[in-house]
Short mmCIF file of C-alpha atoms and ligand atoms in Angstrom, two decimals:
data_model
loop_
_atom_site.label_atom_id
_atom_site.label_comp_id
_atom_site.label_asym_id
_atom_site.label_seq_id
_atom_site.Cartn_x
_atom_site.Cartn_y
_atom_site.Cartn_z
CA UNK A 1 -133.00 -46.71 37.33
CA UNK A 2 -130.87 -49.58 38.75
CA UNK A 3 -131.12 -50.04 42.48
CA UNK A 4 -127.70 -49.38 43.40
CA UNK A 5 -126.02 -49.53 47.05
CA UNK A 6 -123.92 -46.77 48.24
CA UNK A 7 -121.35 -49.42 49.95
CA UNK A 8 -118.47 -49.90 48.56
CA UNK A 9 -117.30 -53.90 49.29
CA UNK A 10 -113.11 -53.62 49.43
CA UNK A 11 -110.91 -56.57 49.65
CA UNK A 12 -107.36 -54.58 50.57
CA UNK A 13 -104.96 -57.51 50.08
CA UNK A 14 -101.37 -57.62 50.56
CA UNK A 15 -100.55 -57.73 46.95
CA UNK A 16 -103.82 -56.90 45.38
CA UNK A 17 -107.03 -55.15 46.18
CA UNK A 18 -110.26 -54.93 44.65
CA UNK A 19 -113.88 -53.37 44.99
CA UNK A 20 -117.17 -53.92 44.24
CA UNK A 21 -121.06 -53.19 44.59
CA UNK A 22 -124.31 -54.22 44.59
CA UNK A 23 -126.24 -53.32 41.27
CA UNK A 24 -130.12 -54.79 40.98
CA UNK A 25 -129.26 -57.71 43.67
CA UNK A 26 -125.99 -58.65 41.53
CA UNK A 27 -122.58 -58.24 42.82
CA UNK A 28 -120.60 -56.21 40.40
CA UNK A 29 -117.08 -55.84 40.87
CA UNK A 30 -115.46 -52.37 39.38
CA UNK A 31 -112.54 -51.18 37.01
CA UNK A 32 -110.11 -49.87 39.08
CA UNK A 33 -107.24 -50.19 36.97
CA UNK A 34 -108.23 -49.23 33.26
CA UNK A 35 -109.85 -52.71 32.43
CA UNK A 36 -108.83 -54.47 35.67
CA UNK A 37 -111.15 -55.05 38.35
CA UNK A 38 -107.93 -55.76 40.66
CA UNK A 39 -105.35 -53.15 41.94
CA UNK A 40 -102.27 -54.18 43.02
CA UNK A 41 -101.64 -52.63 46.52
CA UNK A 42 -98.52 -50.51 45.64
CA UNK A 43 -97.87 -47.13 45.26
CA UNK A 44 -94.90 -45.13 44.04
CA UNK A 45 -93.96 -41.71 45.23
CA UNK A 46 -92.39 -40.32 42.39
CA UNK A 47 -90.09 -37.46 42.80
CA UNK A 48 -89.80 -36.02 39.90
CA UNK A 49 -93.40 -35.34 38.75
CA UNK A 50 -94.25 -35.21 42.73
CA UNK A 51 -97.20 -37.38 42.53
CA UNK A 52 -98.08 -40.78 43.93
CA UNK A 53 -98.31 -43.60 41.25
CA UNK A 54 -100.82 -46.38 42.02
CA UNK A 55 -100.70 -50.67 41.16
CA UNK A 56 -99.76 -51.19 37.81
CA UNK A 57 -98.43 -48.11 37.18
CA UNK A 58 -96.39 -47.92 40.03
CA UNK A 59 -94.75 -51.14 39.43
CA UNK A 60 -93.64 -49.89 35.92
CA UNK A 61 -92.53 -46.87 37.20
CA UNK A 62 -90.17 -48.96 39.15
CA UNK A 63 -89.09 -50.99 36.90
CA UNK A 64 -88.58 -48.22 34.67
CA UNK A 65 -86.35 -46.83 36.70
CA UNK A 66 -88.09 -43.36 37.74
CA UNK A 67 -86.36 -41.57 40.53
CA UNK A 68 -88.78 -42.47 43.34
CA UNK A 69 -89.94 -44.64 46.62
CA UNK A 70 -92.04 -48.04 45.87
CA UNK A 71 -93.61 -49.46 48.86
CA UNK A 72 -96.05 -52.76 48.25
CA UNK A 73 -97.17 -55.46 51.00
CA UNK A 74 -98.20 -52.79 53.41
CA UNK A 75 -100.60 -54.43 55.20
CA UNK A 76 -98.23 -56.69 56.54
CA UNK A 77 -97.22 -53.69 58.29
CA UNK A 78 -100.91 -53.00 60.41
CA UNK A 79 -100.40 -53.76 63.49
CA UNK A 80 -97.04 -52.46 64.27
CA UNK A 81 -95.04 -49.98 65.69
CA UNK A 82 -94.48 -49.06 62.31
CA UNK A 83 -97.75 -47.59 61.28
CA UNK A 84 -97.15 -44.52 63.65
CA UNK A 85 -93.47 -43.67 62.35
CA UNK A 86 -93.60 -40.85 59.79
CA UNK A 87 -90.90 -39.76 56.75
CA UNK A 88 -91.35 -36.92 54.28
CA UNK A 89 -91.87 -38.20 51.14
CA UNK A 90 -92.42 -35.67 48.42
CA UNK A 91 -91.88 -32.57 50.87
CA UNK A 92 -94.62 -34.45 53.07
CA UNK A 93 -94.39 -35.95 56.54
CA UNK A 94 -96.48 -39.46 56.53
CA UNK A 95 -96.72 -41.99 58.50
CA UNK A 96 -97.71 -45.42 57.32
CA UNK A 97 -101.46 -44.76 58.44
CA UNK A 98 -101.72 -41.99 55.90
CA UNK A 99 -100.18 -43.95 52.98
CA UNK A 100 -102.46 -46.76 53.56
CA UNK A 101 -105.26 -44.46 53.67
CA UNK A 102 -103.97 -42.60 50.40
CA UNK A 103 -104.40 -46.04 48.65
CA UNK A 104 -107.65 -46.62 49.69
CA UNK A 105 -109.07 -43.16 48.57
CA UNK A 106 -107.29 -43.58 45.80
CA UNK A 107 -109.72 -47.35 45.47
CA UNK A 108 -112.80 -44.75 46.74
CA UNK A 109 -112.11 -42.36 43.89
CA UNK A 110 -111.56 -44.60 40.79
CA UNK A 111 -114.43 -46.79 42.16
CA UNK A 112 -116.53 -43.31 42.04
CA UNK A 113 -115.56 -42.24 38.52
CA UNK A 114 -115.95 -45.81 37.20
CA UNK A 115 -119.37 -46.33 38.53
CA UNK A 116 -120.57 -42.41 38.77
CA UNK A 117 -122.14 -43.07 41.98
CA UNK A 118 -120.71 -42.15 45.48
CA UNK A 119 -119.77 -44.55 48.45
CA UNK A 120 -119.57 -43.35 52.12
CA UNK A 121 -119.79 -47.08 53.68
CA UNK A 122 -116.96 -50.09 52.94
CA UNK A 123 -117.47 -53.45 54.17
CA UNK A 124 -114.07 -54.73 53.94
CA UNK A 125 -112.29 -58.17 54.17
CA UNK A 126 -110.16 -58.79 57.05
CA UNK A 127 -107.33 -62.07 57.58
CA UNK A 128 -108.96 -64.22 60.25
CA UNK A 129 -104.97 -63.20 61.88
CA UNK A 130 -103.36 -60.40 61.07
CA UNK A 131 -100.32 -61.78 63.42
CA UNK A 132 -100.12 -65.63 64.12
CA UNK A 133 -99.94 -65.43 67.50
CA UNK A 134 -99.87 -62.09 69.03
CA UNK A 135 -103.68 -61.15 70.00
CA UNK A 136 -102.54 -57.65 70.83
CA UNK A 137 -101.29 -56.93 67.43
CA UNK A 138 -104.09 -58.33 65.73
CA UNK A 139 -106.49 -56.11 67.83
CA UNK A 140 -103.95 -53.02 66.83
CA UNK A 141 -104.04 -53.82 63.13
CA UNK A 142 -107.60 -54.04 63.28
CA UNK A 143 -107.83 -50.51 64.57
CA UNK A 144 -105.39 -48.98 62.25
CA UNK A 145 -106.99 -50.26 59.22
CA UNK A 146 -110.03 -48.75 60.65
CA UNK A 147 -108.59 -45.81 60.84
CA UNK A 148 -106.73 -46.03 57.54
CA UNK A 149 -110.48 -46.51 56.09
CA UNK A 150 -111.52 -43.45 57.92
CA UNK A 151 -109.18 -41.21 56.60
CA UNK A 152 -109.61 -42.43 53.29
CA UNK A 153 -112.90 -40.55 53.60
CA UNK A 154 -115.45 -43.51 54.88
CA UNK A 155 -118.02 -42.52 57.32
CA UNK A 156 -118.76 -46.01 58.49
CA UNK A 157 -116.43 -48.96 58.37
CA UNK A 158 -117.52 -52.99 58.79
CA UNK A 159 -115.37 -56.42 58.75
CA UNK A 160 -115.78 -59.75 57.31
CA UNK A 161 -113.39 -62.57 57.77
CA UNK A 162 -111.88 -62.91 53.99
CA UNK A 163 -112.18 -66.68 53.74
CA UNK A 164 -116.18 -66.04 55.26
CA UNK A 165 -116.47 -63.78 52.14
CA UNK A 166 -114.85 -66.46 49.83
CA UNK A 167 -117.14 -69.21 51.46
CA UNK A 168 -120.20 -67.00 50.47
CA UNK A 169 -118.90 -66.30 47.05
CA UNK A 170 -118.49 -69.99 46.35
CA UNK A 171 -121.75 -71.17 48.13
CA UNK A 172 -123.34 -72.22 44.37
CA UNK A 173 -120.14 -74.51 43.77
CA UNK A 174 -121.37 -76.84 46.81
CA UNK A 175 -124.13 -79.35 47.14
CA UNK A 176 -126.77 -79.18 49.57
CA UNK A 177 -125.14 -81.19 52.70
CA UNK A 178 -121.60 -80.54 51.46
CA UNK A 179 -118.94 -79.88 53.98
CA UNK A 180 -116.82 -77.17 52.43
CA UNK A 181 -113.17 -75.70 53.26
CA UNK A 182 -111.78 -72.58 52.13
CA UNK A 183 -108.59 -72.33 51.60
CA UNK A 184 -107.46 -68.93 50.69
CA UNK A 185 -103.94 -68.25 50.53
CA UNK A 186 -102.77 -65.14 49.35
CA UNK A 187 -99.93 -62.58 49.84
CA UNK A 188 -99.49 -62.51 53.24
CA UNK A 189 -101.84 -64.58 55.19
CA UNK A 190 -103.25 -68.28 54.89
CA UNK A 191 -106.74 -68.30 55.87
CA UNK A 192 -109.42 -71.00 56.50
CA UNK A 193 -113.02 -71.03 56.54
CA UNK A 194 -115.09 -74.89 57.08
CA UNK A 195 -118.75 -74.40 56.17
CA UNK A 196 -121.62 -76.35 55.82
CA UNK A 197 -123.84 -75.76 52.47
CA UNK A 198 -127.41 -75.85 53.53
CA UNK A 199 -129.35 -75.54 50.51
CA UNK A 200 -132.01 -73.34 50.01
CA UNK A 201 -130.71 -71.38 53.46
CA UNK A 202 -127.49 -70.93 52.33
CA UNK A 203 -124.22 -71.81 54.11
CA UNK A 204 -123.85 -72.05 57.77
CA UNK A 205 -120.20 -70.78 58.90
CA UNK A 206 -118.75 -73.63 61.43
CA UNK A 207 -115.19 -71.87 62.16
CA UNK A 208 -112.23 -69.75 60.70
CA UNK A 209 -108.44 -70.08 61.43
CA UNK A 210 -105.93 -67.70 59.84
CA UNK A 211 -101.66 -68.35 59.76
CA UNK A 212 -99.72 -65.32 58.83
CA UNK A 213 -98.02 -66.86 55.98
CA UNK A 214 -98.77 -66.37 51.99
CA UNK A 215 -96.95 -65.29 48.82
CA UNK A 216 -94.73 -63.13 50.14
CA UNK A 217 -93.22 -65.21 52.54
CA UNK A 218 -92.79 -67.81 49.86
CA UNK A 219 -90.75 -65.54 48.52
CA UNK A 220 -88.95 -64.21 51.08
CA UNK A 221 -87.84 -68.04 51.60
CA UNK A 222 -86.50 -68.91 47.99
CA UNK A 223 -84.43 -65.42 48.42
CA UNK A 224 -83.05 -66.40 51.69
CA UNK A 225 -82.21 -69.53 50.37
CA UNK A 226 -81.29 -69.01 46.42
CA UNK A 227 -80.85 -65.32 46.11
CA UNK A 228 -78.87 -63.73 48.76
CA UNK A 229 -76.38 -66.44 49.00
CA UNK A 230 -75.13 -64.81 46.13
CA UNK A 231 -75.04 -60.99 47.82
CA UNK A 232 -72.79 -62.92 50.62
CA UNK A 233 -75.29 -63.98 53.28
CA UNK A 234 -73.62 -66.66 55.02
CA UNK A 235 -69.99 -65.52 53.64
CA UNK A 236 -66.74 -64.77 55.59
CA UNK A 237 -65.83 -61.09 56.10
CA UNK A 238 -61.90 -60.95 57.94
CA UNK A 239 -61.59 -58.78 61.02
CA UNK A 240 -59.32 -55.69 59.97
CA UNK A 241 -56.49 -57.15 62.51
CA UNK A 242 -55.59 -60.54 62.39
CA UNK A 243 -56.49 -63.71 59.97
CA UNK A 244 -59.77 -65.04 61.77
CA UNK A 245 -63.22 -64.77 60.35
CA UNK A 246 -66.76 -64.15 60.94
CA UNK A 247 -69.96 -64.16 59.34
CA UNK A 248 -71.71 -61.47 57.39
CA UNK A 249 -74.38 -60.47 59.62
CA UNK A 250 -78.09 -61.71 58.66
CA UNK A 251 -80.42 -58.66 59.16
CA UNK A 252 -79.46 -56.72 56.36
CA UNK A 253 -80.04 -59.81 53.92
CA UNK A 254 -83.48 -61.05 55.70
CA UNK A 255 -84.46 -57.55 55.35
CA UNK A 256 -83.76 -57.15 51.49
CA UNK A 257 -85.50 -60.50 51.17
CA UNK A 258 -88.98 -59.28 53.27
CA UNK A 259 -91.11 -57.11 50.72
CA UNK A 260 -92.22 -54.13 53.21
CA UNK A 261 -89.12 -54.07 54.96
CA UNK A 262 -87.15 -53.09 51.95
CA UNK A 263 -88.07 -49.51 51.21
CA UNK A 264 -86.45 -48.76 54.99
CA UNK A 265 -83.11 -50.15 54.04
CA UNK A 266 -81.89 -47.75 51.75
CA UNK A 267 -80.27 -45.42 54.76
CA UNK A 268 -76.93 -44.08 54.38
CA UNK A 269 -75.93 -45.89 57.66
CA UNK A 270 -76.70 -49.11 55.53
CA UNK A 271 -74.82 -48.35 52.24
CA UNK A 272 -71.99 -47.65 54.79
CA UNK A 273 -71.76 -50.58 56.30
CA UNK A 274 -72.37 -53.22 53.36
CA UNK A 275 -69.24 -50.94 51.83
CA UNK A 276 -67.52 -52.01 55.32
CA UNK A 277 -68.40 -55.73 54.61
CA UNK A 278 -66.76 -55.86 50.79
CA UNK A 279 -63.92 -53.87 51.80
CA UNK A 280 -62.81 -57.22 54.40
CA UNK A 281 -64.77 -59.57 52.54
CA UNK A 282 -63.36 -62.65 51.83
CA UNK A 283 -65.03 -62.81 48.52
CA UNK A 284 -65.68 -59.45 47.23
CA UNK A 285 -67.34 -60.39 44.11
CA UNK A 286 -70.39 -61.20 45.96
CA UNK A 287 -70.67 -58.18 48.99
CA UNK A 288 -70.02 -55.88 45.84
CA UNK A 289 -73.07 -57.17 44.73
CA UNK A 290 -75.03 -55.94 48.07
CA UNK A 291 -73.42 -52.13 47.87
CA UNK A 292 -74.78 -52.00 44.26
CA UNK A 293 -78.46 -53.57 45.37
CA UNK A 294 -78.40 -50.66 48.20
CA UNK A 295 -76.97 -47.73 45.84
CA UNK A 296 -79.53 -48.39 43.12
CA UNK A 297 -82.11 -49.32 44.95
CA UNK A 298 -83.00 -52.32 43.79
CA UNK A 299 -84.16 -54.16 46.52
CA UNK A 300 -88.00 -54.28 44.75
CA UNK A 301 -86.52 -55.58 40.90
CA UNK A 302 -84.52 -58.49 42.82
CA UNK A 303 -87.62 -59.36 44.72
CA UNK A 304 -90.36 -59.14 41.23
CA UNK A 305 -87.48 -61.40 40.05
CA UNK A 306 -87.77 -63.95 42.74
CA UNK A 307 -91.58 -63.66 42.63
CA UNK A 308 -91.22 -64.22 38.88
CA UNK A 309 -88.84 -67.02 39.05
CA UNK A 310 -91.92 -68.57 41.89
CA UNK A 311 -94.41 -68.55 39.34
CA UNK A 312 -92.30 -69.76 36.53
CA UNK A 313 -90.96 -72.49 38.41
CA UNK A 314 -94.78 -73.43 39.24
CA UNK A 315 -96.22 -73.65 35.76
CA UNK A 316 -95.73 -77.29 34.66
CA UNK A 317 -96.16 -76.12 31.16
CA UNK A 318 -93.27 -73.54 30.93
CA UNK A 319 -91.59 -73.75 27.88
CA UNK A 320 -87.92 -72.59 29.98
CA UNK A 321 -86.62 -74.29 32.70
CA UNK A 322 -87.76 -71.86 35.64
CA UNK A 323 -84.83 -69.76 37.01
CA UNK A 324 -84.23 -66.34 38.71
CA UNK A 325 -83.09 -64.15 35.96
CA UNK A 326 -80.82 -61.14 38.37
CA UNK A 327 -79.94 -59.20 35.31
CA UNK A 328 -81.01 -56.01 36.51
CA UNK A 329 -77.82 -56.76 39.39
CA UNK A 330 -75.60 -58.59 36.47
CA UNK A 331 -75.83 -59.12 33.25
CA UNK A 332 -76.20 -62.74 32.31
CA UNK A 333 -76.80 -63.43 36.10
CA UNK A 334 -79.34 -66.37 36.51
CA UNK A 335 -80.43 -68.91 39.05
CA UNK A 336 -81.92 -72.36 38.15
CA UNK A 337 -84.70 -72.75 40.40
CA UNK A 338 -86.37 -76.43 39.10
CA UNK A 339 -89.84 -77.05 40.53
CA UNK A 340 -88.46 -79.84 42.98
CA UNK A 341 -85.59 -77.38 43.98
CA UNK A 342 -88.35 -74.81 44.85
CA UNK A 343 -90.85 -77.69 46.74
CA UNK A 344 -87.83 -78.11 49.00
CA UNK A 345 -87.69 -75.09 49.91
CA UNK A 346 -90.99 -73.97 50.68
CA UNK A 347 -92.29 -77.57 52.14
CA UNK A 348 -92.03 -76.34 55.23
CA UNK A 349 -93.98 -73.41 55.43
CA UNK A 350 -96.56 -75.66 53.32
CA UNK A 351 -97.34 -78.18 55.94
CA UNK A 352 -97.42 -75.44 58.89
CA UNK A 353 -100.37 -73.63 56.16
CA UNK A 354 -102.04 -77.00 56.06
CA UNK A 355 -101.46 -77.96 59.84
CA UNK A 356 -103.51 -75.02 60.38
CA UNK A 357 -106.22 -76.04 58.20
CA UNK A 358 -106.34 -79.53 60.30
CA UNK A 359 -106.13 -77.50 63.41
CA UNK A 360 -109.63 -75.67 62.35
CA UNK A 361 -110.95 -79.30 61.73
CA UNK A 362 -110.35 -80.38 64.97
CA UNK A 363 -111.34 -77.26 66.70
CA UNK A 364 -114.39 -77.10 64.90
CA UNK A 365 -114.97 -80.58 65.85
CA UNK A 366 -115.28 -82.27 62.05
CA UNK A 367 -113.66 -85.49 60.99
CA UNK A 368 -111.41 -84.72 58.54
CA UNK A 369 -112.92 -87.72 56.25
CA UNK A 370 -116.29 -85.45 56.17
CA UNK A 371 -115.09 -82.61 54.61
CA UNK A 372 -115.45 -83.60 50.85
CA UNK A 373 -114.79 -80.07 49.33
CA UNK A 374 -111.80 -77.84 49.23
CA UNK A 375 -112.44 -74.65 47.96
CA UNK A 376 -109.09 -73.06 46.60
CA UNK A 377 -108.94 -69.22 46.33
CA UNK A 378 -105.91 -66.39 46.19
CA UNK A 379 -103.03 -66.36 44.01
CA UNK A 380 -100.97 -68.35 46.54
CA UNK A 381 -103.56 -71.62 46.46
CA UNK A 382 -102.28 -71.72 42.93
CA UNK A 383 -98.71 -73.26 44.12
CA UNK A 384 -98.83 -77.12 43.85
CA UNK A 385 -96.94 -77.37 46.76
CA UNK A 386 -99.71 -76.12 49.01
CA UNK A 387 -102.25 -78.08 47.13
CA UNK A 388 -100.05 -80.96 47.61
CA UNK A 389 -100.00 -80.13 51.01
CA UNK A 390 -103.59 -79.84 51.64
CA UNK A 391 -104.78 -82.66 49.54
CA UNK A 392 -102.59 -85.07 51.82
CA UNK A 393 -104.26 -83.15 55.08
CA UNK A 394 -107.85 -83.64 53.52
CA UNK A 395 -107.45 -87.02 51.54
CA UNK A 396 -111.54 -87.62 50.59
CA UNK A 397 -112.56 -84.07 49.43
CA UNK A 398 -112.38 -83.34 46.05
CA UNK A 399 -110.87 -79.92 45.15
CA UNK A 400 -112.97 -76.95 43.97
CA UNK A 401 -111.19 -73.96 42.80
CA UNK A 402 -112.92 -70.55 42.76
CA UNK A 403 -112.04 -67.43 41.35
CA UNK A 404 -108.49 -66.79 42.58
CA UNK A 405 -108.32 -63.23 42.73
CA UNK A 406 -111.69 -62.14 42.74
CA UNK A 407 -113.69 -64.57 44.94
CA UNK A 408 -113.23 -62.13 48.62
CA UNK A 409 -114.29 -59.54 46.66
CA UNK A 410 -117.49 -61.16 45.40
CA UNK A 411 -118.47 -62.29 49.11
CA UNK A 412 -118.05 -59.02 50.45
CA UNK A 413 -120.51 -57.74 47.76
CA UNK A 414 -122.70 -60.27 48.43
CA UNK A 415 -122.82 -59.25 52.34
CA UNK A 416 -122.62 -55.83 51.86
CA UNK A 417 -126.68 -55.11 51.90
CA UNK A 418 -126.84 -56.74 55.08
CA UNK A 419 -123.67 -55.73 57.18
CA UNK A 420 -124.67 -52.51 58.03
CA UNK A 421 -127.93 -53.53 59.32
CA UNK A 422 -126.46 -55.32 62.50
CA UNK A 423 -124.34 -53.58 65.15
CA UNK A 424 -121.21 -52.89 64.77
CA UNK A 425 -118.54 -55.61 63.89
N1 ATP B 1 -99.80 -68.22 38.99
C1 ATP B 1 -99.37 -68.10 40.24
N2 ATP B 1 -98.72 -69.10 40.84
C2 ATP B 1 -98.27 -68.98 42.11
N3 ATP B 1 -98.44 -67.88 42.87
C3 ATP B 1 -99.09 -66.84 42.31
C4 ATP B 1 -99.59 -66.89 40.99
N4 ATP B 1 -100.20 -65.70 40.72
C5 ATP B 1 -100.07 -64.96 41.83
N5 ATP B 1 -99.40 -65.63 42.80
C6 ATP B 1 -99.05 -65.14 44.15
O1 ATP B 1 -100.25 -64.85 44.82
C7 ATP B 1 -100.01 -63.82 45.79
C8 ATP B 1 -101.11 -62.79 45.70
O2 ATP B 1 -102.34 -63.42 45.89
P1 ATP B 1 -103.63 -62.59 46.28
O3 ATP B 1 -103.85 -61.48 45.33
O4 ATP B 1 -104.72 -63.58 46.49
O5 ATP B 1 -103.14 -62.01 47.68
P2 ATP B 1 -103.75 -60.82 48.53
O6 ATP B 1 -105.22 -60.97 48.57
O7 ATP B 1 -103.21 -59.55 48.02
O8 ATP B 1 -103.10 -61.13 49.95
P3 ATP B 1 -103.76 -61.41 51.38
O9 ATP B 1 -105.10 -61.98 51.16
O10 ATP B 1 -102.82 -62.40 52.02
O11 ATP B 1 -103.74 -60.11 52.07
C9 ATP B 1 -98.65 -63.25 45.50
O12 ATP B 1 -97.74 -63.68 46.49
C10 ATP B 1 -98.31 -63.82 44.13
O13 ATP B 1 -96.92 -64.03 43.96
MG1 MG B 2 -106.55 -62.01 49.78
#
């Protein structure tokens, strides 16, 4: 018989999760997904067979067009007010705590059936922040998530910092004296972990900074700035009495462009007043465009197309030129979005990531010239603007990358046998 450990290691991540064990001393990570050892953290509550659809499946179900509620990026919700604010979704009233913790039994349950063995303790990853700056909220999405993990059906729940995980996962990649930096960016968070590989003894954690900015933000900003320009953000609606002007208000456009914020916009209040704004818009064409995105729901398809368009625009190899394809809005409706184009647009958010990362440094107390290995992990280190970014921040270290999306995972594995053994934390 294999000795097998009945903690279950969980990296819940913004966009995707994973889990894994120990099996003989090995970590083994498990097929949540048929094949997949990922799950993308989404879920879709469809109303016609009145059951919840998980990752994958959830996202086709969306795209498909199933009559139904898609929520993804929830964990950018922990922490706020949010959380404790229920709706009935298939005859049910849920808050966000219960749909969280749906997903993760949901993780519990396929991990059981795929591996035939029960788990009753998680060691899950944690961002080093939750919120940038707003200790409170960080606390509070600690304790939600604990709870979430709780009601999932976990007896006893323990934290890691995720880039501490991805720093153990990647300890073999280092040489004995090496001064290591982990730089995982992912869906929501950018987080930062400098460690020191000692050999034989393993690696020695020096510090860990976290920056609430990943993927999804990146996306939010080429929306903001490619996308809803052409649903009328920043276009002139008339008053109904006179000739002057004003702007169409922001929030509603912000909102369609931040992934968890768009399954709350779909209100009739909403659809009334984006009809309000094409009625006296100046230019029609394009507030027309909003009503349609708010009666059809199709806040999430405009948003996979602008996370599409990211990762198209990133891939030097493409054989298009990268663009925004909006048919699902228009037919034939298309926005060139050109690598440089895209850089420009996300440049800032790419040097607060990496002023971050020489914030640790200095905090930590390291010369920047001494750290001679970046270790690149989450989907997000794969943009070359935030390697760019980081290689100009850390000029001598050559750049390592790990297992994007699997490397948290791995650590938290790793840790699992002993995590349990200390108090609580
Ligand atoms: N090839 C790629 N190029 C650029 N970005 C990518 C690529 N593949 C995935 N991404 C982005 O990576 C992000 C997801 O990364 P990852 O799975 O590491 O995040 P996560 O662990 O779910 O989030 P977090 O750790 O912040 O909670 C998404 O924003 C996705 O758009
Ligand atoms: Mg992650």
């Amino acid at each position: 018989m294999a000795a097998v450990s009945s903690t279950l290691g969980i990296d819940f991540g913004t966009s995707n999760s994973a889990a894994g064990y120990m099996v003989d001393g090995k970590a083994q990570l498990i097929q949540v997904e048929g094949g997949e050892t990922t799950l993308p953290t989404a879920l879709f509550f469809d109303n016609e067979e009145k059951r919840i659809i998980f990752g994958r499946e959830a996202q086709e179900a969306l795209i498909g067009g199933d009559d139904g509620r898609y929520m993804r990026a929830l964990k950018s919700l922990l922490g706020t007010p949010l959380m404790r604010e229920s709706r009935v979704l298939l005859g049910k009233r849920m808050d966000f705590i219960a749909i969280v913790a749906r997903f993760l039994a949901e993780l519990k349950t396929r991990a059981e059936t795929s591996t035939g063995q029960s788990f009753d303790r998680v060691l899950s990853g944690r961002p080093v922040m939750f919120h940038s700056s707003d200790e409170a909220r960080n606390a509070q999405a600690l304790v939600d998530l604990t709870e979430c993990y709780e009601l999932a059906g976990f007896k006893d729940v323990r934290f890691m910092a995720e880039p501490e995980a991805a720093a153990l996962a990647n300890r073999a990649v280092l040489s004995q004296g090496d001064l290591g930096l982990v730089v995982d960016i992912g869906g929501g968070t950018s987080d930062f972990t400098l460690f020191r590989q000692e050999g034989d003894a393993g690696i020695h954690i020096l510090a860990s900074k976290g920056v609430r900015i990943g993927g999804t933000d990146f996306d939010r900003g080429l929306s903001l700035e490619h996308v809803m320009p052409q649903l009328g953000m920043g276009s002139d609606i008339k008053h109904v009495f006179g000739a002057e002007t004003h702007t169409a208000p922001h929030a509603v456009f912000t909102e369609l462009a931040t992934w968890q914020k768009i399954p709350f916009l779909y209100t009739r209040e909403q659809r009334r007043a984006a009809q309000d704004l094409a009625t006296y818009a100046v230019e029609p064409v394009l507030l027309n465009r909003l009503v349609k995105v708010l009666e059809e729901e199709l806040g999430h398809d405009l948003a996979f197309a602008v996370e599409a368009g990211k990762i198209a625009a990133n891939n030097p190899n493409a054989s298009a030129p990268p663009e925004i394809k909006l048919d699902v809005l228009e037919r034939g409706l298309c926005i060139p979005l050109p690598a440089a184009m895209m850089a420009a647009t996300l440049a800032s958010m790419a040097t607060e990531i990496a002023q971050v990362a020489t914030a640790l440094a200095v905090q930590a107390d390291v010369n920047i010239p001494n750290v001679n290995k970046l270790v690149f992990v989450g989907g997000s280190s794969m943009m070359s603007v935030v390697e760019r970014a980081m290689r100009a921040a850390f000029p001598q270290a050559e750049v390592h990358r790990g297992a994007a999306m699997t490397a948290i995972v791995d650590g938290l594995v790793l840790a699992s046998p002993h995590a349990f053994s200390s108090a609580r934390g």
